[in-house]
mmCIF file of C-alpha atoms in Angstrom:
data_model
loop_
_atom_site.group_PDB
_atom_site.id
_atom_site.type_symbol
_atom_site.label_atom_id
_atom_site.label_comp_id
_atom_site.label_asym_id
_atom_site.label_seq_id
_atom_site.Cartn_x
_atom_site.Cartn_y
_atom_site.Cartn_z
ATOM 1 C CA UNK A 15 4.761 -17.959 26.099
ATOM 2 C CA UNK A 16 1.440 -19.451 25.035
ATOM 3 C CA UNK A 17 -0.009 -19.636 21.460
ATOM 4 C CA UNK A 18 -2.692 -17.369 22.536
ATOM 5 C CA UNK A 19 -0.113 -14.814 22.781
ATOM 6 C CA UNK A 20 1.564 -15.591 20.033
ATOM 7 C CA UNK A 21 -1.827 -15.201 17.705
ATOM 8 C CA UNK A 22 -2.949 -11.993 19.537
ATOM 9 C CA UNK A 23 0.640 -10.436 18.921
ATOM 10 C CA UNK A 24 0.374 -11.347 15.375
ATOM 11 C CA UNK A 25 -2.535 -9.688 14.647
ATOM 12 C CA UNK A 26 -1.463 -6.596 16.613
ATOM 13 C CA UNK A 27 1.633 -6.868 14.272
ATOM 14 C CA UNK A 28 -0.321 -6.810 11.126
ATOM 15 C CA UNK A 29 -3.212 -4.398 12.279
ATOM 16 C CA UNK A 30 -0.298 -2.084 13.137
ATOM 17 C CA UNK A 31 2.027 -2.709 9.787
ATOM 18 C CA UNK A 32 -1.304 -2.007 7.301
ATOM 19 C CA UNK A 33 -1.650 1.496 9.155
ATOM 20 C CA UNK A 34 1.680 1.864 8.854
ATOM 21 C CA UNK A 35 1.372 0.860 4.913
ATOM 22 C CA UNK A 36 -1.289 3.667 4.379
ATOM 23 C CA UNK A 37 0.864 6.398 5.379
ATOM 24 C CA UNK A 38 4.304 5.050 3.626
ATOM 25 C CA UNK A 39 2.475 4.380 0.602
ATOM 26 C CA UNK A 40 1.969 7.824 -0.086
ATOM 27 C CA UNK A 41 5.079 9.211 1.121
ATOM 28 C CA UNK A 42 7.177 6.427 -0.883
ATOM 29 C CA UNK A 43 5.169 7.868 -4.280
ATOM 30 C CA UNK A 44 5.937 11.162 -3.478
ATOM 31 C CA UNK A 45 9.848 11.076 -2.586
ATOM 32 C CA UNK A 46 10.083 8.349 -5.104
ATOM 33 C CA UNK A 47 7.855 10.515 -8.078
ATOM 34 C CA UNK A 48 8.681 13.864 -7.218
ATOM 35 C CA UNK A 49 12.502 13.368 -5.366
ATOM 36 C CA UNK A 50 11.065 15.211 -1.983
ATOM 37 C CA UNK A 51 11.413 15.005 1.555
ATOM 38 C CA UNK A 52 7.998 15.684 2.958
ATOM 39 C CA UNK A 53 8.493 16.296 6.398
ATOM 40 C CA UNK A 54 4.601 17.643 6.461
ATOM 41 C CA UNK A 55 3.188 13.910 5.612
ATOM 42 C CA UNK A 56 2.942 13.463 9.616
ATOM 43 C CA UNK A 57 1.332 16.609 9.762
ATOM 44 C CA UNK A 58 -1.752 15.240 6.893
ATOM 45 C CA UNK A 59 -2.434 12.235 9.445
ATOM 46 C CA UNK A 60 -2.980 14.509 12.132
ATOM 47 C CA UNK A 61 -4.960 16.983 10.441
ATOM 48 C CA UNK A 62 -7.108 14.012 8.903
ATOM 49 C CA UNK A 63 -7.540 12.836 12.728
ATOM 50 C CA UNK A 64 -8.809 15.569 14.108
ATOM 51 C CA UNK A 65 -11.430 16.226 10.359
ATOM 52 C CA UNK A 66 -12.541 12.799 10.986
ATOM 53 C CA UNK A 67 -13.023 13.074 14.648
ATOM 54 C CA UNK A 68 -14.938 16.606 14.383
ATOM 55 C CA UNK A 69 -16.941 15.727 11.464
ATOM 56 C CA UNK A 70 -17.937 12.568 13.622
ATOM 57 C CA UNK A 71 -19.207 14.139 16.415
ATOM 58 C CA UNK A 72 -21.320 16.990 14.305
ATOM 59 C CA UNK A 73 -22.842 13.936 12.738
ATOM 60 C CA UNK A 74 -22.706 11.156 15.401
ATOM 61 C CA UNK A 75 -21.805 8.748 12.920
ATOM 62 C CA UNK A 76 -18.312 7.622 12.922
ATOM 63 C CA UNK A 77 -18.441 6.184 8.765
ATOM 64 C CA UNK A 78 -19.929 9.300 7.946
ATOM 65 C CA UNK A 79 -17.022 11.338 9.777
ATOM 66 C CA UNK A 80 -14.205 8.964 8.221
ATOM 67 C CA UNK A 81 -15.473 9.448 4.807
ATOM 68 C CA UNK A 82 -15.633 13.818 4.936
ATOM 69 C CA UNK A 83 -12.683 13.403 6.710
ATOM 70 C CA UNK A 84 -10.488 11.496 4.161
ATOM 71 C CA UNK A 85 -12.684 13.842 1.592
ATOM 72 C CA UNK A 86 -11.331 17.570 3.274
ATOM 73 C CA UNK A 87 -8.010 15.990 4.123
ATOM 74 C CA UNK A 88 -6.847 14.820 0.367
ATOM 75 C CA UNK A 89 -8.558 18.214 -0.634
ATOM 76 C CA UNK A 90 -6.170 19.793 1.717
ATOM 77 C CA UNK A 91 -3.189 17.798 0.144
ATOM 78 C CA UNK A 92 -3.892 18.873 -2.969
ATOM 79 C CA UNK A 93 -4.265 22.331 -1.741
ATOM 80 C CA UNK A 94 -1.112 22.653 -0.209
ATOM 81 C CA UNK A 95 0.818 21.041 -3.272
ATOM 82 C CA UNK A 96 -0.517 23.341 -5.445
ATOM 83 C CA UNK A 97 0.350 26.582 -3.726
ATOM 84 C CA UNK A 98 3.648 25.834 -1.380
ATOM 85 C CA UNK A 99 5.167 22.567 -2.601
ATOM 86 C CA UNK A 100 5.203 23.524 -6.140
ATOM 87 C CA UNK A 101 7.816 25.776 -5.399
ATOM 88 C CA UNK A 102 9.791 23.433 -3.361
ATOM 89 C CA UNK A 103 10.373 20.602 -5.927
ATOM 90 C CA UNK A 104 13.652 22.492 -8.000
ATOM 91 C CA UNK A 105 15.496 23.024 -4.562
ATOM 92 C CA UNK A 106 17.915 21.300 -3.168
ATOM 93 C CA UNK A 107 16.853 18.270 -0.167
ATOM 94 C CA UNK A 108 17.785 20.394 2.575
ATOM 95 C CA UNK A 109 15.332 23.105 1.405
ATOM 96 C CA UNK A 110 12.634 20.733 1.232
ATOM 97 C CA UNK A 111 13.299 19.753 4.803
ATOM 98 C CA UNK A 112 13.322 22.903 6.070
ATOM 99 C CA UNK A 113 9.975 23.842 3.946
ATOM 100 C CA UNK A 114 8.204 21.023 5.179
ATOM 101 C CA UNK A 115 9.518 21.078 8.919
ATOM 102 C CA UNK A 116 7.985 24.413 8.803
ATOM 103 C CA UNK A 117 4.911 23.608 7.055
ATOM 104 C CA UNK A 118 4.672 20.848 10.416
ATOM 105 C CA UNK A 119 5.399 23.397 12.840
ATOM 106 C CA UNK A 120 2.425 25.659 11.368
ATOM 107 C CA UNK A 121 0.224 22.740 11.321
ATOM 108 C CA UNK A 122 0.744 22.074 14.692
ATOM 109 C CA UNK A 123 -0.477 25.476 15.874
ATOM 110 C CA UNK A 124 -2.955 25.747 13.706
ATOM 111 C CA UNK A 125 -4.569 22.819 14.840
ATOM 112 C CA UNK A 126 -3.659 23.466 18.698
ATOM 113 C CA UNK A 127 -5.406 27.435 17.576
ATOM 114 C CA UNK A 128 -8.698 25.653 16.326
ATOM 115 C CA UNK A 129 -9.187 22.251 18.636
ATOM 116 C CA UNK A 130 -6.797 23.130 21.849
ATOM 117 C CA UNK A 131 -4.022 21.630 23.284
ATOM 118 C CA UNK A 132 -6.108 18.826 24.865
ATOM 119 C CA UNK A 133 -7.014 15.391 23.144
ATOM 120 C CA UNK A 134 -10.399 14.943 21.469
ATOM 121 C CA UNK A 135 -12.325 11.920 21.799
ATOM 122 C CA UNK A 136 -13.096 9.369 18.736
ATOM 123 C CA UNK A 137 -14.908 6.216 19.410
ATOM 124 C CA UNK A 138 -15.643 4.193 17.261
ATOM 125 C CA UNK A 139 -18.856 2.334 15.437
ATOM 126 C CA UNK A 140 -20.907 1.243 18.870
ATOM 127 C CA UNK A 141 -21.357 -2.393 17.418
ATOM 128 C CA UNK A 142 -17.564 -2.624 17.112
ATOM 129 C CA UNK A 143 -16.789 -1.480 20.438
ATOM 130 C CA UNK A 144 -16.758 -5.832 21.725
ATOM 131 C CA UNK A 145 -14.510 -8.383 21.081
ATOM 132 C CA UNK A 146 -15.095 -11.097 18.545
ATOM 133 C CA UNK A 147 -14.246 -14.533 19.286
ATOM 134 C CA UNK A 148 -12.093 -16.006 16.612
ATOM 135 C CA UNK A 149 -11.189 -19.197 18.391
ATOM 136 C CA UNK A 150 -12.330 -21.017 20.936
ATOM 137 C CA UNK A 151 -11.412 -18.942 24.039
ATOM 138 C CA UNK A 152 -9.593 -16.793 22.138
ATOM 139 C CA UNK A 153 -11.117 -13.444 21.927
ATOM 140 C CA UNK A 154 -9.898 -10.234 19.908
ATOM 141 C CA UNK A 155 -11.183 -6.724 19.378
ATOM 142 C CA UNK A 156 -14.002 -6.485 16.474
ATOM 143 C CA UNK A 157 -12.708 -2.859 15.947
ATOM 144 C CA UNK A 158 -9.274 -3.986 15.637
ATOM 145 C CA UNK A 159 -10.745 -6.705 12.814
ATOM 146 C CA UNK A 160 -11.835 -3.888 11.400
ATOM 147 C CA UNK A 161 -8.609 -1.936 10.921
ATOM 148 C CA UNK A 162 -7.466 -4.923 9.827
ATOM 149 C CA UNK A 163 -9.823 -5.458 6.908
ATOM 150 C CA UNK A 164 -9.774 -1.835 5.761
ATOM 151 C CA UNK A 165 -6.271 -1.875 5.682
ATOM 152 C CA UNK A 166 -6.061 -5.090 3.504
ATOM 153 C CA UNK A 167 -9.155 -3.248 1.409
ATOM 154 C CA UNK A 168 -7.148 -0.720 1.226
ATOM 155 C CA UNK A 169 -3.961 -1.921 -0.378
ATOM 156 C CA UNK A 170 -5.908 -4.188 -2.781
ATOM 157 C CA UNK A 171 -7.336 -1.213 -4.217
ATOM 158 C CA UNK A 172 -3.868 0.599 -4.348
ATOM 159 C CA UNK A 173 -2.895 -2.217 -5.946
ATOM 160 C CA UNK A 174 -5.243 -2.006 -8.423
ATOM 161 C CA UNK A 175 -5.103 1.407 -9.150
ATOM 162 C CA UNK A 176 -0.980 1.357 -9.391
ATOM 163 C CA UNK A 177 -1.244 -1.955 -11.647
ATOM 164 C CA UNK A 178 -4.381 -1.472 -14.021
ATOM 165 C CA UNK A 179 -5.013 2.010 -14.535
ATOM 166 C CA UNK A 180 -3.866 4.851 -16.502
ATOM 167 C CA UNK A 181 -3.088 6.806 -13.685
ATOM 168 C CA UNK A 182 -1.361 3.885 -12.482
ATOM 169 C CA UNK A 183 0.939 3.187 -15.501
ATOM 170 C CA UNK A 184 1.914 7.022 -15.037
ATOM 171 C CA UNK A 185 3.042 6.513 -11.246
ATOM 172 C CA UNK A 186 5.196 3.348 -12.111
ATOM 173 C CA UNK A 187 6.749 5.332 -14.993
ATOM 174 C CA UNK A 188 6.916 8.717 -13.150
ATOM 175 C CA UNK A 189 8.898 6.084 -10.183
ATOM 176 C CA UNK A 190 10.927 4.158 -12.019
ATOM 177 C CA UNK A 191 11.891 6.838 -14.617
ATOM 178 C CA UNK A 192 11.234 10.913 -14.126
ATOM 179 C CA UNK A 193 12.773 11.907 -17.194
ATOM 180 C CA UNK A 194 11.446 9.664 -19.741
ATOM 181 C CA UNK A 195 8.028 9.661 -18.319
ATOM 182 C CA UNK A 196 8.488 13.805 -19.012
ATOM 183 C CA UNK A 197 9.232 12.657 -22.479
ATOM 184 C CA UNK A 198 6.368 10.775 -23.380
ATOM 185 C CA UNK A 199 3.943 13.492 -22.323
ATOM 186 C CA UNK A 200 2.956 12.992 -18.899
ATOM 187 C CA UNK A 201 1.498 15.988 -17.353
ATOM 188 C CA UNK A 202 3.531 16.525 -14.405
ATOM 189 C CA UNK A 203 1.541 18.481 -12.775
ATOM 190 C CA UNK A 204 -1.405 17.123 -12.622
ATOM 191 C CA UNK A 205 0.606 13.901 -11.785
ATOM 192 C CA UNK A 206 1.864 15.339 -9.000
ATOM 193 C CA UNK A 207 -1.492 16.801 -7.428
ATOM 194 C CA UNK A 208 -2.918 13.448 -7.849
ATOM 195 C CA UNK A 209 -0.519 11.452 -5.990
ATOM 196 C CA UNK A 210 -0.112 14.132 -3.241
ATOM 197 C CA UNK A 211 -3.987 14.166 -2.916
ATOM 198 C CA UNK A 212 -3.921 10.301 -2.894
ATOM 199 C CA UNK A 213 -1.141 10.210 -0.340
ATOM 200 C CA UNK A 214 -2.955 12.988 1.772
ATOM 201 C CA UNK A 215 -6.240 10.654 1.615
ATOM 202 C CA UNK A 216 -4.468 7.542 2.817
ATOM 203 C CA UNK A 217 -2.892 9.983 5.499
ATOM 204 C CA UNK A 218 -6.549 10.330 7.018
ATOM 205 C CA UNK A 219 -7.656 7.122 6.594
ATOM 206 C CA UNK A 220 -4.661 5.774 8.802
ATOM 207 C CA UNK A 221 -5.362 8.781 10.928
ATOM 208 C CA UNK A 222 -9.263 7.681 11.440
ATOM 209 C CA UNK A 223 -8.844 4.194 12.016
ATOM 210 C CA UNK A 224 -5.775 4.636 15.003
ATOM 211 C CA UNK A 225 -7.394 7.476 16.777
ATOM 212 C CA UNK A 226 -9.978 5.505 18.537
ATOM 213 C CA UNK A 227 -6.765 3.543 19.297
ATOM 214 C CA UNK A 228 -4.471 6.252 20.185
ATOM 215 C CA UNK A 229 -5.055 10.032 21.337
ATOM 216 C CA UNK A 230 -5.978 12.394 18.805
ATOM 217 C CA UNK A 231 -3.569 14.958 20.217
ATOM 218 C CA UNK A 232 -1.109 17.667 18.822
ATOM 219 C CA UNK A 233 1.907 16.473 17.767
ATOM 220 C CA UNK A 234 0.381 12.974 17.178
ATOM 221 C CA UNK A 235 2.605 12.577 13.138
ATOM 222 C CA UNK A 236 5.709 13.376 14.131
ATOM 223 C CA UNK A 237 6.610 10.008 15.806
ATOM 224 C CA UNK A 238 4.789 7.722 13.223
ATOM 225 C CA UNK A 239 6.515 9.649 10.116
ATOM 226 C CA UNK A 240 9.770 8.167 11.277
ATOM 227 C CA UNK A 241 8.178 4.911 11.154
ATOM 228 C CA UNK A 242 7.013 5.504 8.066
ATOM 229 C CA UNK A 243 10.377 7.109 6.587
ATOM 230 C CA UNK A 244 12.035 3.444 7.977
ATOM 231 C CA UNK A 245 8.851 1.190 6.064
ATOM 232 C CA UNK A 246 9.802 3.248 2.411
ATOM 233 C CA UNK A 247 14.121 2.582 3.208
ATOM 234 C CA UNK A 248 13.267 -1.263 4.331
ATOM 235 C CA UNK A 249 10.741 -1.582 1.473
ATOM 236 C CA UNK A 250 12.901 0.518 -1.415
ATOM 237 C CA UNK A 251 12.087 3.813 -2.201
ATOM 238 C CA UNK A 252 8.998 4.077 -4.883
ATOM 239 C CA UNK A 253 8.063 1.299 -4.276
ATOM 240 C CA UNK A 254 4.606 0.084 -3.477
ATOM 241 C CA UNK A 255 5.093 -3.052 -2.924
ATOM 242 C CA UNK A 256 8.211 -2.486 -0.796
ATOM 243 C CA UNK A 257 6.175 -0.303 1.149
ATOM 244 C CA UNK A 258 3.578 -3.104 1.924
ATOM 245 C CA UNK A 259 6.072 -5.596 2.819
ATOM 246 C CA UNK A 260 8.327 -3.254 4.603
ATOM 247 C CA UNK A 261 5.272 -1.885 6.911
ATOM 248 C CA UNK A 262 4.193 -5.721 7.824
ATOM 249 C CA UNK A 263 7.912 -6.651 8.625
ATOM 250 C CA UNK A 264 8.515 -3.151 10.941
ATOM 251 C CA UNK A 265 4.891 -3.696 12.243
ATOM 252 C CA UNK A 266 5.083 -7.648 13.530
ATOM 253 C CA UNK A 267 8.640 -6.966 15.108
ATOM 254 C CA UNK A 268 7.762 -3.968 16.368
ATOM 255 C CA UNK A 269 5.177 -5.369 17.955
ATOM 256 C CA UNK A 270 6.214 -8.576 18.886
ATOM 257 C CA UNK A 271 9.405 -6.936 20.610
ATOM 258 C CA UNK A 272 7.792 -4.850 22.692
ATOM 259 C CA UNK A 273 5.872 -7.576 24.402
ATOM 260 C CA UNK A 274 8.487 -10.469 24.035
ATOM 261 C CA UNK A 275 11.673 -8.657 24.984
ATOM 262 C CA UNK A 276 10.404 -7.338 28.051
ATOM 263 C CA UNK A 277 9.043 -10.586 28.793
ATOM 264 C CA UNK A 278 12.471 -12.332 28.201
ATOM 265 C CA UNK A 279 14.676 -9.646 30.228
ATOM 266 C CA UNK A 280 12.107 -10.802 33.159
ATOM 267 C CA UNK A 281 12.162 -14.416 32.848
ATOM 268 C CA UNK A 282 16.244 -13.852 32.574
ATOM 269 C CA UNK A 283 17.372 -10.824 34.279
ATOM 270 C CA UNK A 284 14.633 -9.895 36.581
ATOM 271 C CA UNK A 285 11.385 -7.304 37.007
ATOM 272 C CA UNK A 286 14.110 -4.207 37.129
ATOM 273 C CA UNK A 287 15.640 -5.034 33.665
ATOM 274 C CA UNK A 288 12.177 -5.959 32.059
ATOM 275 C CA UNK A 289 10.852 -2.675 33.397
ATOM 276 C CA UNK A 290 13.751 -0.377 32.348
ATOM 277 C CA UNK A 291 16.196 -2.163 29.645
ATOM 278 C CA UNK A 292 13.635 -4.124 27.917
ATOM 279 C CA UNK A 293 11.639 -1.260 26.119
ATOM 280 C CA UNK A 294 14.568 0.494 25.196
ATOM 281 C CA UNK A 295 16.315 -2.554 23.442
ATOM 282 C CA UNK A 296 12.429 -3.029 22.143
ATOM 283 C CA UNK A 297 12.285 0.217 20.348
ATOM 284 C CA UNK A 298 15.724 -0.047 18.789
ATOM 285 C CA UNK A 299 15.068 -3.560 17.271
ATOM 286 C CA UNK A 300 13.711 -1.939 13.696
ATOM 287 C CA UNK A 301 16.476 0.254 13.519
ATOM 288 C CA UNK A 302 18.659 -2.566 13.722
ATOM 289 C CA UNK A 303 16.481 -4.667 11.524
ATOM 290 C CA UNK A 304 16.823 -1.294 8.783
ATOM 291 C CA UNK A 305 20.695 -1.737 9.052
ATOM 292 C CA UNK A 306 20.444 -5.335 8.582
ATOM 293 C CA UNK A 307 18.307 -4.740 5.289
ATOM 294 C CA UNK A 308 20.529 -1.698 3.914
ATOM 295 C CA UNK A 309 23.710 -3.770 4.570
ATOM 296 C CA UNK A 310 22.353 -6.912 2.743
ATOM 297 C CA UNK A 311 20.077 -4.826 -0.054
ATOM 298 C CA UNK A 312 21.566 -0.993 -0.142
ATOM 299 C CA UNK A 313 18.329 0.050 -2.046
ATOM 300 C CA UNK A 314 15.671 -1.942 -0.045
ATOM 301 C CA UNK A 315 13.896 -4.673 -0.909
ATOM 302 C CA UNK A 316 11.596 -4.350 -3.608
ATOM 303 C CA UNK A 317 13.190 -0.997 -4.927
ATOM 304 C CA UNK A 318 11.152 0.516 -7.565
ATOM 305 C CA UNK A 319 14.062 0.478 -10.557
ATOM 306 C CA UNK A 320 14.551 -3.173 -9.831
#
């Protein structure tokens, strides 16, 4: 294992965990604000995808279709909260799952209706399409630099907004405390479209910035909303800063597992075990690292009432 590898893993790791960040942020304010299970968050990311990939295309300008895309998608958000989820937040958890796993199912075929069952192309900005050279001989992706620095953008401004605004005062109170934020005179409601708007918006940025990575395909937020539902346990539930640190630690050993592992089952066991064996120990390795955190720290690590 060289140091090359080692750097170009890392990065991976943290491009990766800063996605993963955008879309547990704003499902850790919602279950940790409003007490739901929003099974439909996957569903925003996907949606936002396929906005930002459209709206790219009509315009042939990829900034231009990220920014009405992140625009209709926290639009939608708000949309939705106001008319289904409303109804949703007196009931009982298992109701919200089964409103929101049917909200997901809907969005599925409504998107499969309008685009098709087949993937749609996003490619991103033409003078990020090269790789940068960061050291010499070392060369990494400009696009993935990007990602990167939009994701870092990103969370400083979240940070911001959570730590010196209004708005901000009324999410840490809302998370920290429900009741007594009801008593001082927060309007709930408005609250809550906010933060589901907000959530919806990081949805689509996270969706923009992976799907010249990944396929912008049906179907595409159901396996990255578990991710993000084992960031917001790791990180503590409310939490913003648990959700920052908990997507970095899931994203680096994620990453770094699924290129070291096999790796090590090959230099041990042989090609047949690194093939076959090593991606499925691989994928289980932040499940295990979630046990190790809720056995050590039952309500994460940064939980939002500590």
């Amino acid at each position: 294992m060289t140091g090359v590898l080692v750097l170009e893993q890392s990065l991976n790791g943290l491009q990766f965990g800063l996605m993963l960040f955008l879309l547990a942020a704003g499902l850790t304010l919602v279950f940790g604000i409003m007490d739901m299970i929003n099974l439909a968050h996957g569903s925003l990311y996907m949606v936002g995808a396929y906005l930002i990939a459209t709206a790219a295309a009509a315009t042939d300008s990829f900034w231009i279709g990220l920014a009405a895309g992140v625009a209709g998608t926290a639009l939608l958000g708000m949309l939705l909260e106001v008319t289904v989820l409303r109804r949703l937040y007196q009931r009982d958890h298992l109701s919200q799952v089964l409103g929101t796993f049917a909200i997901l199912l809907m969005a599925n075929e409504g998107v499969r209706m309008l685009w098709g069952a087949q993937p749609i192309a996003l490619n991103p900005p033409a003078s990020l399409a090269g790789p940068v050279e960061l050291l010499p001989g070392f060369f990494y992706p400009a696009y993935r630099l990007l990602i990167i620095g939009v994701g870092l953008g990103v969370a400083l401004l979240l940070y911001v907004l959570v730590t010196r605004t209004r708005l901000g005062m009324q999410v840490r109170a809302g998370a920290s405390n429900r009741e007594m934020a009801l008593a001082m005179g927060t309007n709930v409601r408005r609250l809550f479209t906010a933060v589901f708007g907000l959530g919806a918006a990081l949805c689509a940025v996270a969706g923009g910035m992976l799907g010249p990575l990944l396929a912008v395909q049906v179907g595409m937020g159901e396996s990255i909303l578990i991710l993000a539902f084992v960031v917001i346990v790791i990180g503590g539930i409310g939490s913003i800063r648990g959700a920052l640190f908990g997507a970095l630690l899931v994203g680096v050993v994620d990453t770094a597992g699924r290129t070291l592992i096999p790796l090590a089952f090959g230099h041990w066991l042989g090609p047949e075990a690194a093939s076959g064996a090593g991606p499925a120990v691989a994928s289980m390795l932040i499940y295990l690292l979630m046990a190790a955190v809720l056995f050590w720290k039952p309500r994460g690590l940064f939980p939002a009432h500590g």
